[in-house]
Coordinates of C-alpha atoms in Angstrom, one line a residue:
Chain A
M80 CA 153.7 9.1 159.4
T81 CA 150.6 8.7 157.4
D82 CA 150.8 7.7 153.8
V83 CA 150.6 10.8 151.7
T84 CA 149.1 9.1 148.7
L85 CA 145.9 8.8 150.7
A86 CA 145.4 12.5 150.1
I87 CA 144.9 11.7 146.4
A88 CA 143.3 8.3 146.8
L89 CA 140.5 9.4 149.2
P90 CA 139.1 12.2 147.0
L91 CA 139.3 10.0 144.0
L92 CA 137.4 7.2 145.8
G93 CA 134.9 9.8 147.0
A94 CA 134.4 11.1 143.5
F95 CA 133.3 7.7 142.2
L96 CA 131.3 6.7 145.3
L97 CA 129.2 9.9 145.2
P98 CA 127.0 9.0 142.2
V99 CA 126.5 5.5 143.6
T100 CA 125.2 6.8 147.0
A101 CA 122.8 9.2 145.1
R102 CA 121.4 6.4 143.1
R103 CA 120.9 4.1 146.1
G104 CA 118.9 6.8 147.9
L105 CA 121.6 7.5 150.5
Q106 CA 121.5 11.2 150.0
W107 CA 122.5 11.9 153.6
L108 CA 125.7 9.8 153.1
G109 CA 126.4 11.6 149.8
A110 CA 126.1 15.0 151.5
L111 CA 128.5 14.0 154.2
L112 CA 131.0 12.1 151.9
G113 CA 132.6 15.0 150.0
P114 CA 133.4 17.3 153.0
T115 CA 134.5 14.3 155.1
V116 CA 136.9 13.0 152.4
L117 CA 138.4 16.5 151.9
A118 CA 138.8 17.0 155.6
L119 CA 140.5 13.6 155.9
S120 CA 142.9 14.4 153.0
A121 CA 143.8 17.7 154.7
L122 CA 144.5 15.8 157.9
V123 CA 146.7 13.3 156.1
L124 CA 148.7 16.2 154.7
F125 CA 148.9 17.9 158.1
A126 CA 150.2 14.7 159.5
N127 CA 153.1 15.0 157.1
A128 CA 154.2 18.4 158.4
S129 CA 157.5 16.8 159.6
V130 CA 158.8 17.3 156.1
Y131 CA 159.9 20.7 157.3
E132 CA 162.9 18.9 158.8
A133 CA 163.4 16.2 156.2
P134 CA 161.7 16.0 152.8
Y135 CA 161.1 12.4 151.6
A136 CA 160.1 10.5 148.5
I137 CA 157.8 7.6 147.9
A138 CA 158.3 5.0 145.2
L139 CA 154.8 4.2 144.0
G140 CA 153.9 0.6 143.6
G141 CA 157.3 -0.4 144.9
F142 CA 159.1 0.3 141.6
A143 CA 162.4 2.1 142.4
P144 CA 163.2 5.4 140.7
P145 CA 164.2 6.3 138.0
L146 CA 162.0 3.7 136.4
G147 CA 159.1 3.9 138.8
I148 CA 157.0 6.9 139.5
T149 CA 157.9 8.9 142.6
F150 CA 156.1 11.3 144.8
Y151 CA 158.3 13.9 146.4
V152 CA 157.0 15.6 149.6
D153 CA 158.8 18.7 150.7
P154 CA 157.4 21.9 152.3
L155 CA 156.8 23.5 148.9
A156 CA 154.7 20.6 147.7
L157 CA 153.0 20.2 151.0
L158 CA 152.0 23.9 151.1
F159 CA 150.4 23.8 147.7
A160 CA 148.9 20.3 148.3
L161 CA 147.4 21.5 151.6
T162 CA 145.6 24.4 149.9
V163 CA 143.8 22.0 147.7
P164 CA 141.5 20.3 150.2
L165 CA 141.1 23.4 152.3
V166 CA 140.1 25.8 149.5
T167 CA 137.9 23.1 147.9
L168 CA 136.2 22.6 151.3
L169 CA 135.5 26.4 151.4
L170 CA 134.2 26.4 147.9
W171 CA 132.2 23.2 148.2
P172 CA 129.3 23.3 145.8
G173 CA 125.8 23.2 147.2
D174 CA 123.6 20.1 146.9
D175 CA 120.9 20.8 144.4
G176 CA 119.7 17.5 143.0
D177 CA 121.3 15.5 140.2
A178 CA 123.4 18.4 138.9
G179 CA 124.7 19.0 142.4
I180 CA 125.9 15.4 142.8
R181 CA 127.7 15.6 139.4
R182 CA 129.3 18.9 140.4
Q183 CA 130.4 17.6 143.7
S184 CA 131.8 14.5 142.1
L185 CA 133.8 16.5 139.5
T186 CA 135.0 18.8 142.3
L187 CA 136.4 15.9 144.2
L188 CA 138.1 14.6 141.0
L189 CA 139.6 18.0 140.5
A190 CA 140.9 18.1 144.1
A191 CA 142.5 14.6 143.7
A192 CA 144.2 15.6 140.4
L193 CA 145.5 18.9 141.8
T194 CA 146.9 17.2 144.9
G195 CA 148.7 14.8 142.6
L196 CA 150.0 17.7 140.5
A197 CA 151.7 19.1 143.6
L198 CA 153.3 15.8 144.7
S199 CA 154.3 14.0 141.6
G200 CA 157.9 13.7 140.6
D201 CA 157.5 12.3 137.2
L202 CA 157.0 14.2 134.0
F203 CA 154.5 11.9 132.4
N204 CA 152.6 11.4 135.7
L205 CA 152.3 15.2 135.9
Y206 CA 150.8 15.2 132.5
V207 CA 148.3 12.5 133.5
F208 CA 147.2 14.4 136.6
Y209 CA 147.0 17.6 134.6
E210 CA 144.7 15.9 132.0
L211 CA 142.6 14.6 134.8
A212 CA 142.3 18.0 136.3
A213 CA 141.5 19.4 132.9
V214 CA 138.7 17.0 132.2
A215 CA 137.2 17.6 135.5
S216 CA 137.3 21.4 134.9
Y217 CA 135.6 21.0 131.4
G218 CA 132.8 19.3 133.2
L219 CA 132.6 22.0 135.8
A220 CA 132.7 24.7 133.2
A221 CA 129.8 23.1 131.2
G222 CA 128.0 22.0 134.4
S223 CA 125.9 25.1 134.8
G224 CA 123.8 23.7 131.9
S225 CA 123.4 27.2 130.3
S226 CA 123.9 27.6 126.5
P227 CA 126.9 29.9 126.8
G228 CA 128.5 27.4 129.2
F229 CA 128.6 24.8 126.5
V230 CA 130.3 27.0 124.0
A231 CA 132.8 28.3 126.6
A232 CA 133.6 24.8 127.8
F233 CA 134.1 23.7 124.2
R234 CA 136.5 26.5 123.5
Y235 CA 138.3 25.8 126.8
L236 CA 138.5 22.1 125.9
L237 CA 139.9 22.9 122.4
I238 CA 142.6 25.3 123.8
S239 CA 143.5 22.9 126.6
A240 CA 143.7 19.9 124.4
L241 CA 145.9 21.7 121.9
G242 CA 148.1 22.6 124.8
S243 CA 148.2 19.0 125.8
V244 CA 149.4 18.1 122.3
F245 CA 152.2 20.6 122.7
G246 CA 153.0 19.2 126.2
L247 CA 153.1 15.6 124.9
M248 CA 155.5 16.7 122.1
G249 CA 157.7 18.4 124.7
I250 CA 157.7 15.2 126.7
A251 CA 158.7 13.2 123.6
L252 CA 161.5 15.7 122.8
I253 CA 162.8 15.4 126.4
Y254 CA 162.7 11.6 126.2
F255 CA 164.5 11.7 122.9
Q256 CA 167.5 13.5 124.4
T257 CA 167.7 11.9 127.9
G258 CA 165.8 8.7 127.9
T259 CA 164.1 9.4 131.2
L260 CA 161.1 11.3 132.5
N261 CA 161.8 11.1 136.3
L262 CA 162.4 14.7 137.4
A263 CA 165.2 13.8 139.7
H264 CA 166.9 11.8 137.0
L265 CA 166.3 14.6 134.5
A266 CA 167.9 17.0 137.0
T267 CA 171.1 15.1 136.9
L268 CA 171.0 15.3 133.1
S269 CA 170.0 18.9 132.8
E270 CA 173.2 19.9 130.9
Q271 CA 172.0 17.7 128.1
L272 CA 169.0 19.9 127.8
A273 CA 170.9 23.2 127.7
N274 CA 170.5 23.5 123.9
P275 CA 167.9 24.7 121.4
Q276 CA 166.0 21.4 121.5
G277 CA 165.9 21.5 125.2
L278 CA 164.5 25.0 125.2
A279 CA 161.9 24.0 122.6
A280 CA 160.9 21.2 124.8
F281 CA 160.6 23.6 127.8
A282 CA 158.6 26.0 125.7
M283 CA 156.2 23.2 124.6
L284 CA 155.7 22.1 128.2
V285 CA 155.1 25.6 129.4
I286 CA 152.4 26.1 126.7
G287 CA 150.9 22.7 127.7
F288 CA 150.8 23.3 131.5
G289 CA 150.2 27.1 130.9
V290 CA 146.6 26.7 129.7
K291 CA 145.4 26.1 133.2
A292 CA 147.8 28.6 134.6
E293 CA 146.3 31.3 132.3
L294 CA 149.6 31.9 130.6
F295 CA 149.7 34.6 128.0
P296 CA 149.2 33.0 124.6
V297 CA 146.7 30.3 125.7
N298 CA 144.3 32.2 128.0
G299 CA 141.5 33.1 125.6
W300 CA 139.2 30.9 127.4
V301 CA 139.4 32.7 130.7
P302 CA 136.7 35.4 130.6
E303 CA 134.2 33.2 128.8
V304 CA 134.5 30.3 131.1
Y305 CA 134.4 32.4 134.3
G306 CA 131.5 34.4 132.9
A307 CA 129.4 31.4 132.0
A308 CA 130.2 29.0 134.9
S309 CA 129.0 29.5 138.4
K310 CA 131.3 31.8 140.4
R311 CA 132.3 29.0 142.8
V312 CA 133.7 27.2 139.8
A313 CA 135.4 30.4 138.6
A314 CA 137.0 30.8 142.1
L315 CA 138.1 27.2 142.0
L316 CA 139.7 27.4 138.6
A317 CA 141.2 30.9 138.9
G318 CA 142.3 30.6 142.5
L319 CA 143.3 27.0 143.0
A320 CA 143.7 25.1 139.7
S321 CA 145.9 27.8 138.2
K322 CA 148.3 27.8 141.2
L323 CA 148.9 24.0 141.0
A324 CA 149.6 24.3 137.2
V325 CA 152.1 27.0 138.1
L326 CA 153.7 24.7 140.6
A327 CA 154.1 22.0 138.0
I328 CA 155.9 24.5 135.7
V329 CA 158.1 25.8 138.5
R330 CA 159.2 22.3 139.5
I331 CA 160.1 21.6 135.9
L332 CA 162.0 25.0 135.7
L333 CA 163.9 24.5 138.9
L334 CA 164.9 20.9 138.4
V335 CA 165.2 20.3 134.7
F336 CA 165.8 23.7 133.1
P337 CA 167.9 25.8 135.4
H338 CA 169.1 27.8 132.4
E339 CA 169.0 31.5 131.8
E340 CA 167.0 31.2 128.5
A341 CA 164.2 29.2 130.2
R342 CA 163.8 31.9 132.8
Q343 CA 163.8 34.6 130.2
L344 CA 161.0 32.8 128.3
L345 CA 158.9 32.8 131.5
L346 CA 159.7 36.5 132.1
V347 CA 158.6 37.5 128.6
L348 CA 155.4 35.5 128.8
G349 CA 154.7 36.9 132.2
I350 CA 155.2 40.5 131.0
L351 CA 152.9 39.9 128.1
G352 CA 150.3 38.4 130.4
V353 CA 150.4 41.5 132.7
I354 CA 150.0 43.9 129.8
T355 CA 147.1 42.0 128.1
G356 CA 145.3 41.0 131.3
E357 CA 145.3 44.4 132.9
L358 CA 144.3 46.3 129.7
A359 CA 141.5 43.8 129.0
A360 CA 140.3 44.1 132.6
Y361 CA 140.2 47.8 132.3
Q362 CA 138.0 47.5 129.3
A363 CA 135.6 44.9 130.8
R364 CA 132.1 46.2 131.7
D365 CA 130.9 43.4 134.0
I366 CA 132.5 42.4 137.2
T367 CA 133.1 38.7 136.4
R368 CA 135.0 39.2 133.2
M369 CA 136.9 42.1 134.8
L370 CA 138.0 39.7 137.6
G371 CA 138.9 37.0 135.1
W372 CA 141.1 39.3 133.0
S373 CA 142.7 40.8 136.1
S374 CA 143.5 37.2 137.3
V375 CA 145.4 36.8 133.9
G376 CA 147.4 39.9 134.8
Q377 CA 148.2 38.7 138.3
L378 CA 149.3 35.3 137.1
G379 CA 151.6 37.2 134.8
V380 CA 153.1 38.7 137.9
V381 CA 153.4 35.2 139.4
F382 CA 155.4 34.0 136.3
I383 CA 157.6 37.1 136.4
A384 CA 158.3 36.3 140.1
F385 CA 159.2 32.7 139.5
S386 CA 161.5 33.7 136.6
L387 CA 163.8 35.3 139.2
P388 CA 166.7 33.1 140.0
G389 CA 167.3 31.2 143.2
K390 CA 165.6 31.5 146.6
A391 CA 164.4 35.1 146.1
G392 CA 162.4 34.1 143.1
L393 CA 160.8 31.1 144.8
I394 CA 159.8 33.1 147.9
A395 CA 158.4 36.0 145.8
G396 CA 156.6 33.6 143.5
V397 CA 155.0 31.6 146.3
T398 CA 153.9 34.7 148.1
V399 CA 152.3 36.2 145.1
A400 CA 150.6 32.9 144.2
M401 CA 149.2 32.3 147.6
H402 CA 148.0 35.9 148.0
H403 CA 146.3 35.7 144.6
L404 CA 144.7 32.4 145.6
V405 CA 143.1 33.9 148.7
V406 CA 142.1 37.2 147.2
K407 CA 140.9 36.2 143.8
S408 CA 138.8 33.3 145.2
A409 CA 137.2 35.6 147.7
L410 CA 136.5 38.4 145.1
F411 CA 134.8 35.9 142.8
L412 CA 132.6 34.8 145.7
L413 CA 131.7 38.4 146.5
A414 CA 131.0 39.1 142.8
D415 CA 128.5 36.2 142.9
R416 CA 126.5 38.2 145.4
W417 CA 126.0 41.0 143.0
G418 CA 126.9 39.6 139.6
G419 CA 126.5 41.4 136.3
A420 CA 127.4 44.8 135.0
I421 CA 129.4 47.2 137.0
A422 CA 127.0 50.0 136.2
R423 CA 124.3 48.1 138.0
L424 CA 126.1 47.8 141.3
K425 CA 125.1 51.3 142.3
G426 CA 124.4 51.4 146.0
A427 CA 124.9 47.7 146.5
A428 CA 127.0 48.6 149.6
S429 CA 123.8 49.8 151.4
S430 CA 122.2 46.4 151.1
S431 CA 125.2 44.4 152.2
R432 CA 127.7 46.4 154.2
L433 CA 129.9 43.5 155.2
G434 CA 130.2 42.2 151.6
A435 CA 131.1 45.7 150.3
A436 CA 133.6 46.2 153.1
M437 CA 135.3 42.9 152.3
F438 CA 135.4 43.8 148.6
V439 CA 137.3 47.0 149.6
L440 CA 139.7 45.0 151.8
F441 CA 140.5 42.5 149.1
S442 CA 140.9 45.2 146.5
L443 CA 143.3 47.1 148.6
S444 CA 145.3 44.0 149.3
L445 CA 145.4 43.3 145.6
L446 CA 146.7 46.8 144.9
G447 CA 149.3 46.4 147.6
L448 CA 148.4 48.7 150.5
P449 CA 151.2 48.4 153.0
P450 CA 150.0 46.5 156.1
L451 CA 148.2 43.9 153.9
P452 CA 149.9 40.9 152.5
G453 CA 149.5 42.1 148.9
F454 CA 152.0 44.8 149.7
W455 CA 154.6 42.3 150.8
S456 CA 154.1 40.1 147.8
K457 CA 154.5 43.0 145.3
F458 CA 157.4 44.3 147.4
L459 CA 159.2 41.0 147.1
V460 CA 158.7 40.8 143.4
L461 CA 159.8 44.3 142.7
G462 CA 162.8 44.0 145.1
G463 CA 163.9 40.8 143.4
L464 CA 163.6 42.4 139.9
A465 CA 165.6 45.5 141.0
D466 CA 168.3 43.2 142.5
A467 CA 168.6 41.2 139.3
G468 CA 168.6 44.4 137.3
S469 CA 168.8 43.3 133.6
T470 CA 167.1 45.6 131.1
L471 CA 164.2 43.2 130.7
Q472 CA 163.7 42.8 134.4
L473 CA 163.7 46.6 134.9
A474 CA 161.1 46.8 132.1
A475 CA 159.1 44.1 134.0
M476 CA 159.2 46.3 137.1
A477 CA 157.8 49.3 135.2
I478 CA 155.1 47.2 133.6
I479 CA 154.1 45.7 137.0
L480 CA 153.8 49.2 138.4
A481 CA 151.8 50.4 135.4
G482 CA 149.6 47.4 135.8
T483 CA 149.0 48.3 139.4
V484 CA 147.8 51.7 138.3
L485 CA 145.3 50.2 135.9
E486 CA 144.2 47.8 138.6
G487 CA 143.7 50.7 140.9
A488 CA 141.6 52.4 138.2
Y489 CA 139.2 49.6 137.6
L490 CA 138.9 48.4 141.2
M491 CA 138.2 51.9 142.4
R492 CA 135.6 52.3 139.7
V493 CA 133.8 49.3 141.2
I494 CA 134.2 50.5 144.8
T495 CA 132.9 54.0 144.0
T496 CA 129.9 52.5 142.3
L497 CA 129.2 50.2 145.2
Y498 CA 129.1 53.2 147.6
K499 CA 127.0 55.5 145.4
S500 CA 123.5 56.3 146.7
P501 CA 121.2 53.4 145.8
D502 CA 119.3 53.6 142.6
A503 CA 116.2 51.4 142.6
R504 CA 116.2 50.8 138.8
A505 CA 119.9 49.9 138.7
M506 CA 119.9 47.3 141.5
P507 CA 121.2 43.9 140.6
Q508 CA 118.4 41.5 139.9
R509 CA 119.6 38.7 142.1
Q510 CA 121.2 38.8 145.5
H511 CA 122.5 35.8 147.5
P512 CA 122.4 36.8 151.1
G513 CA 123.7 33.6 152.7
N514 CA 127.1 32.9 151.1
L515 CA 129.4 35.4 152.9
F516 CA 130.9 32.6 155.1
A517 CA 133.6 31.5 152.7
S518 CA 134.7 35.1 151.9
T519 CA 134.8 35.9 155.6
V520 CA 137.1 33.0 156.1
F521 CA 139.3 34.3 153.3
A522 CA 139.3 37.7 154.8
A523 CA 140.3 36.3 158.2
V524 CA 143.2 34.4 156.6
L525 CA 144.3 37.6 154.9
L526 CA 144.2 39.7 158.1
A527 CA 145.9 36.9 160.0
A528 CA 148.7 36.8 157.4
A529 CA 149.0 40.6 157.7
A530 CA 149.4 40.2 161.5
M531 CA 151.9 37.4 161.3
V532 CA 154.3 38.6 158.7
N533 CA 157.4 37.5 160.7
P534 CA 156.6 33.8 161.4
L535 CA 155.3 33.5 157.8
W536 CA 158.6 34.9 156.5
Q537 CA 160.5 32.3 158.6
G538 CA 158.3 29.5 157.2
L539 CA 158.7 30.7 153.6
N540 CA 162.4 31.0 154.0
S541 CA 162.9 27.4 155.2
M542 CA 160.4 26.3 152.5
A543 CA 162.4 28.0 149.8
D544 CA 165.6 26.6 151.2
S545 CA 164.5 23.1 150.5
G546 CA 162.6 24.1 147.4
V547 CA 165.7 25.3 145.5
D548 CA 167.8 22.4 146.9
T549 CA 168.1 20.5 143.7
K550 CA 170.9 18.3 145.0
G551 CA 168.8 17.3 148.0
Y552 CA 165.9 16.5 145.7
I553 CA 168.0 14.2 143.5
E554 CA 169.6 12.4 146.4
T555 CA 166.3 11.9 148.3
V556 CA 164.5 10.6 145.2
L557 CA 167.2 8.4 143.7
K558 CA 168.0 6.8 147.1
T559 CA 164.4 5.8 147.7
A560 CA 164.4 2.1 147.7
G561 CA 161.7 0.3 145.9
W562 CA 159.8 -2.6 147.2
R563 CA 161.9 -5.7 146.8
P564 CA 160.3 -9.1 146.7
Chain B
M173 CA 167.8 2.3 104.6
T174 CA 166.3 2.1 108.1
T175 CA 167.4 5.6 108.9
S176 CA 165.5 6.9 105.8
I177 CA 162.3 5.1 107.0
G178 CA 162.8 6.6 110.4
F179 CA 163.2 10.0 108.8
I180 CA 159.9 9.6 106.9
F181 CA 158.1 8.6 110.1
F182 CA 159.5 11.7 111.8
I183 CA 158.4 13.9 109.0
G184 CA 155.0 12.2 109.2
A185 CA 154.7 12.8 112.9
I186 CA 155.6 16.4 112.7
G187 CA 153.4 16.8 109.6
L188 CA 150.4 15.3 111.4
G189 CA 150.9 17.7 114.3
A190 CA 151.2 20.7 111.9
I191 CA 148.1 19.7 110.0
G192 CA 146.1 19.3 113.2
I193 CA 147.3 22.6 114.7
A194 CA 146.6 24.4 111.4
G195 CA 143.2 22.8 111.4
I196 CA 142.4 24.0 114.9
V197 CA 143.6 27.5 114.1
L198 CA 141.9 27.8 110.7
S199 CA 138.7 25.9 110.7
N200 CA 135.4 27.3 111.8
H201 CA 133.2 24.2 111.8
L202 CA 132.9 22.6 115.2
F203 CA 133.2 19.0 114.0
R204 CA 136.2 19.8 111.9
L205 CA 137.8 21.3 115.0
V206 CA 137.4 18.0 116.8
L207 CA 138.8 16.1 113.8
A208 CA 141.8 18.4 113.7
L209 CA 142.4 17.8 117.4
A210 CA 142.4 14.0 116.7
I211 CA 144.9 14.4 113.9
A212 CA 147.2 16.6 116.1
E213 CA 147.0 14.0 118.9
A214 CA 147.9 11.3 116.5
G215 CA 151.0 13.3 115.5
A216 CA 152.1 13.7 119.1
N217 CA 151.6 10.0 119.8
L218 CA 153.6 9.0 116.8
L219 CA 156.4 11.3 117.9
L220 CA 156.4 9.7 121.4
I221 CA 156.5 6.1 119.9
L222 CA 159.5 7.1 117.7
A223 CA 161.3 8.3 120.8
G224 CA 161.9 4.8 121.9
Y225 CA 161.7 2.8 118.7
R226 CA 164.5 0.6 117.3
W227 CA 164.3 -1.0 113.9
D228 CA 166.3 -4.0 114.8
A229 CA 164.3 -5.0 117.9
V230 CA 161.3 -7.1 118.9
A231 CA 158.2 -6.2 120.8
P232 CA 158.9 -5.7 124.5
I233 CA 157.3 -8.9 125.7
V234 CA 159.4 -11.3 127.8
S235 CA 157.9 -14.8 127.3
D236 CA 161.1 -16.7 128.2
P237 CA 163.5 -15.0 130.6
A238 CA 166.3 -17.2 129.4
V239 CA 166.3 -15.7 125.8
V240 CA 167.7 -12.3 125.8
Q241 CA 166.7 -10.2 122.7
T242 CA 167.0 -6.6 121.8
M243 CA 163.6 -5.0 122.6
V244 CA 162.1 -1.6 121.7
D245 CA 161.8 0.7 124.7
P246 CA 158.5 -0.2 126.4
V247 CA 158.2 3.0 128.4
P248 CA 157.0 5.3 125.5
Q249 CA 154.6 2.6 124.3
A250 CA 153.0 2.5 127.8
M251 CA 152.8 6.3 127.8
V252 CA 151.3 6.4 124.3
L253 CA 148.7 3.9 125.4
T254 CA 147.7 6.3 128.3
A255 CA 147.8 9.3 126.0
I256 CA 145.5 7.6 123.4
V257 CA 143.0 6.7 126.1
I258 CA 143.0 10.3 127.4
G259 CA 142.7 11.6 123.9
V260 CA 139.7 9.4 123.1
G261 CA 138.0 10.5 126.3
V262 CA 138.6 14.1 125.6
Q263 CA 137.3 13.8 122.0
A264 CA 134.2 12.0 123.2
L265 CA 133.6 14.9 125.6
A266 CA 134.2 17.4 122.9
L267 CA 131.6 15.7 120.7
T268 CA 129.0 15.7 123.4
L269 CA 129.6 19.5 123.8
V270 CA 129.2 19.9 120.0
I271 CA 125.9 18.1 120.2
R272 CA 124.8 20.3 123.0
I273 CA 125.8 23.5 121.2
R274 CA 123.9 22.3 118.1
Q275 CA 120.8 21.7 120.3
R276 CA 120.9 25.0 122.0
Y277 CA 122.1 27.4 119.2
G278 CA 121.2 25.4 116.1
T279 CA 124.6 26.0 114.5
L280 CA 127.9 24.3 114.0
D281 CA 129.7 27.4 113.1
M282 CA 132.3 28.5 115.7
Q283 CA 132.0 32.3 114.9
E284 CA 128.3 32.3 115.2
A285 CA 128.2 30.2 118.4
R286 CA 130.8 32.5 119.9
Q287 CA 128.8 35.6 119.0
R288 CA 125.7 34.2 120.5
M289 CA 127.6 33.2 123.6
Q290 CA 128.9 36.7 124.0
D291 CA 125.4 38.1 123.5
D292 CA 124.0 35.7 126.1
L293 CA 126.7 36.5 128.6
D294 CA 126.1 40.2 128.1
A295 CA 122.4 39.8 128.5
A296 CA 122.9 37.7 131.7
A297 CA 125.2 40.4 133.1
G298 CA 122.7 43.1 132.2
I299 CA 124.9 45.0 129.7
T300 CA 123.6 46.2 126.4
P301 CA 125.7 44.6 123.7
S302 CA 128.7 46.8 122.9
R303 CA 128.4 46.0 119.2
S304 CA 126.3 43.8 116.9
R305 CA 126.1 43.1 113.3
E306 CA 123.1 45.3 112.9
Q307 CA 124.7 48.2 114.7
P308 CA 128.5 48.3 114.2
A309 CA 130.4 50.5 116.6
G310 CA 131.9 53.9 115.6
G311 CA 130.8 56.6 113.2
R312 CA 129.3 56.0 109.8
P313 CA 131.6 57.1 107.0
L314 CA 128.8 57.0 104.4
P315 CA 126.5 60.0 104.0
A316 CA 123.0 59.7 105.3
P317 CA 120.6 58.1 102.9
T318 CA 118.9 60.7 100.6
A319 CA 115.2 61.3 100.5
A320 CA 114.9 59.6 97.2
V321 CA 116.4 56.4 98.6
E322 CA 114.3 56.5 101.7
A323 CA 111.2 56.9 99.6
G324 CA 112.1 53.7 97.8
G325 CA 113.4 55.1 94.6
P326 CA 115.8 53.3 92.4
H327 CA 119.3 53.2 93.7
D328 CA 121.3 51.0 91.5

C-alpha cells in the first residue's frame, strides 16, 4: 500500500519547485512538473482503493492519537480526495509566461490543501489546510491582474478571514469543553457537546468552513470573484474547493455533532441558500454571475441533503455534490467560450454546435431530466426529505422544487438565446475555439454515470456504510499505534 | 482572585473579537478593514490561549525530566502560534491587495471601489450598467424642470 500522505506532499513539493524551474530556465521541466505531480498523486490515491474493504488511519510523524494528528482514509475521504487531482488536471491553467507559472504554482498549492482537507482527522489540522486552500484561492482570484479582480479578491479575503476568526473561536470553545481536537476522540465525547455551547461552537465552525462552501450568510464574494477571475479558476473554486469544504463540515457533523439541532441549523442555512441563490441567478444578466449564483443555490441543496440523518443523507449529499462538481465546472468552462451578457449570446450555437449541445446537456442534467444523473441526485434528496417528513423538511422540499422551476427559467432563457438566428452585431467579442476538451470529458463522465446507475449505487451504498460508521472510525483511529522508539 | 483575572481576560478576548467584527462590518476604509481583521484575530487567539491556561502553572518547557511541575497546556499555545503566523500572512496579502486597489482605482473607499468593480465587470461582460449615480433606476417622483429653471433662472 502506498503512503497516502504522498498525495498531499507531492503537489506541495511541486508548488514550490515550479517557480525555481522557471527561474533556472528549465521551462520544459516546469511545464511537465504540474501535470506529472497531479497524475502521480491520483495514482497514489488509486493505489489505496483497498480501503473499500477496510478503512485505515495513519498517525502522522509517529505521534499516536489522540495527541498526534491522524489521517483517516475511508471510501468517502478517498472519493473526494481523488476528485482533487483529477479535476485539477482537467482544469490545469495554461502556460503563459510568469503569470502562468504563478497560477500553476497556486493551483498545485490548492490541490495539496484540498486533498489534506479530505483526509485529515484533526480539527485544527483541518483549519490549517482550509487556510492554506483559502490563501491559494485569494491568489488565484487576484491572479487575472485585472482591477476588478483585486477588489473581488480583497472582499473574498475579508469575508474568508472573518470566517476563519469564527472558526478559530469555535475550535477554542470545543477545546474548552472537551480538551481535545482529534475528531475520533471528540466523537467519543460528543455528549459533552450536546448543549448550547456545543451548538454555538458548531455554528461558528460552519460559518468558518462555510465561506468556501458558499454557505448562505457568507457567500457575498461568489459572483464578484467568479466574474472577475478566469473561468478556469471559477470552475476550480465553485466545482472543487466548495465540495471539499462541504466534506469538512460533514465530517464534523457526523462525528462530533450527531445532534438534531446541528442538522436543523444546516437545513435552515441550506434552505436560505437555495432561495437567495436561485432568485439572484434569475436576476443576473451575464452568464458568469448567473452560474455563480446558481452554484450558491445548488450548494444549498447539498447542505439540505447532508442535513438528512443517517445513510440516506450521506448518499443523497454525496450524489448532489459530485453531480454539481461535474456539471458546474463544465458549465463554467463552456461559459468561458462565450462569456459576457446573455443578450449577446444570440446565435452562438451556429458557430459552435458541440459547445451549445453540451450546454443543453449539462443544463438538463442540472434541472433533473430523468435518465441523467441530476435526476437521481434530486430524487434522492426529495425522497429523503419526504421520508423524514418534519414540517421544515417538507418546506425544504417545496423550496427545492420551486428553485428548480427558477433554474429552468433562467437556463432555458440562455438556451433559447443560444439557438436564435445569429445576429452579427450581438455576437460575443471573443471566442475560444480550442478549449472544449475538458468540457467533453465532463460530458463523457456525466453520460457514463447515467449509463452505470446500478454499479454507482452499489459503490455509494458501501461508501455510505463506512461513512456513517462512527464507531468504526473511533476504533480505527484510536487503535492506530504511533511510532515507538 | 485568579478567577476574577481570568474573567477579565475572557471579557477582553470576546470584546476584542466583537470590536474587530464590528469594525469589519461598519468601516468603509480599506486600511481600517485590515486593522479590524487584525483585532478580531487577536481576540480569537487570546480565547484559544485561555482554553488551556492555568494560573498556578509554569511554561510548558521540560528542562529536567526528574522535576515534575504543573504546566499550562501546551497544545493551544502551539495552535495559537500557527494561527498567528497564518494571520500575519493573510494580513500582509490583504495589504498588498489594498495597495493594488489604490494604484488601479485611486481610492481607499470600499463603497467606491466596489461600485467601480461592478461597473468594470458589467463593461467586460458587455452589459450596460443597470444603474448608476447619474441615472438612478425607476421613475422620477419630481416634476419635470420648468422652462424658467432650464433657462437658468433663479431657483432658490
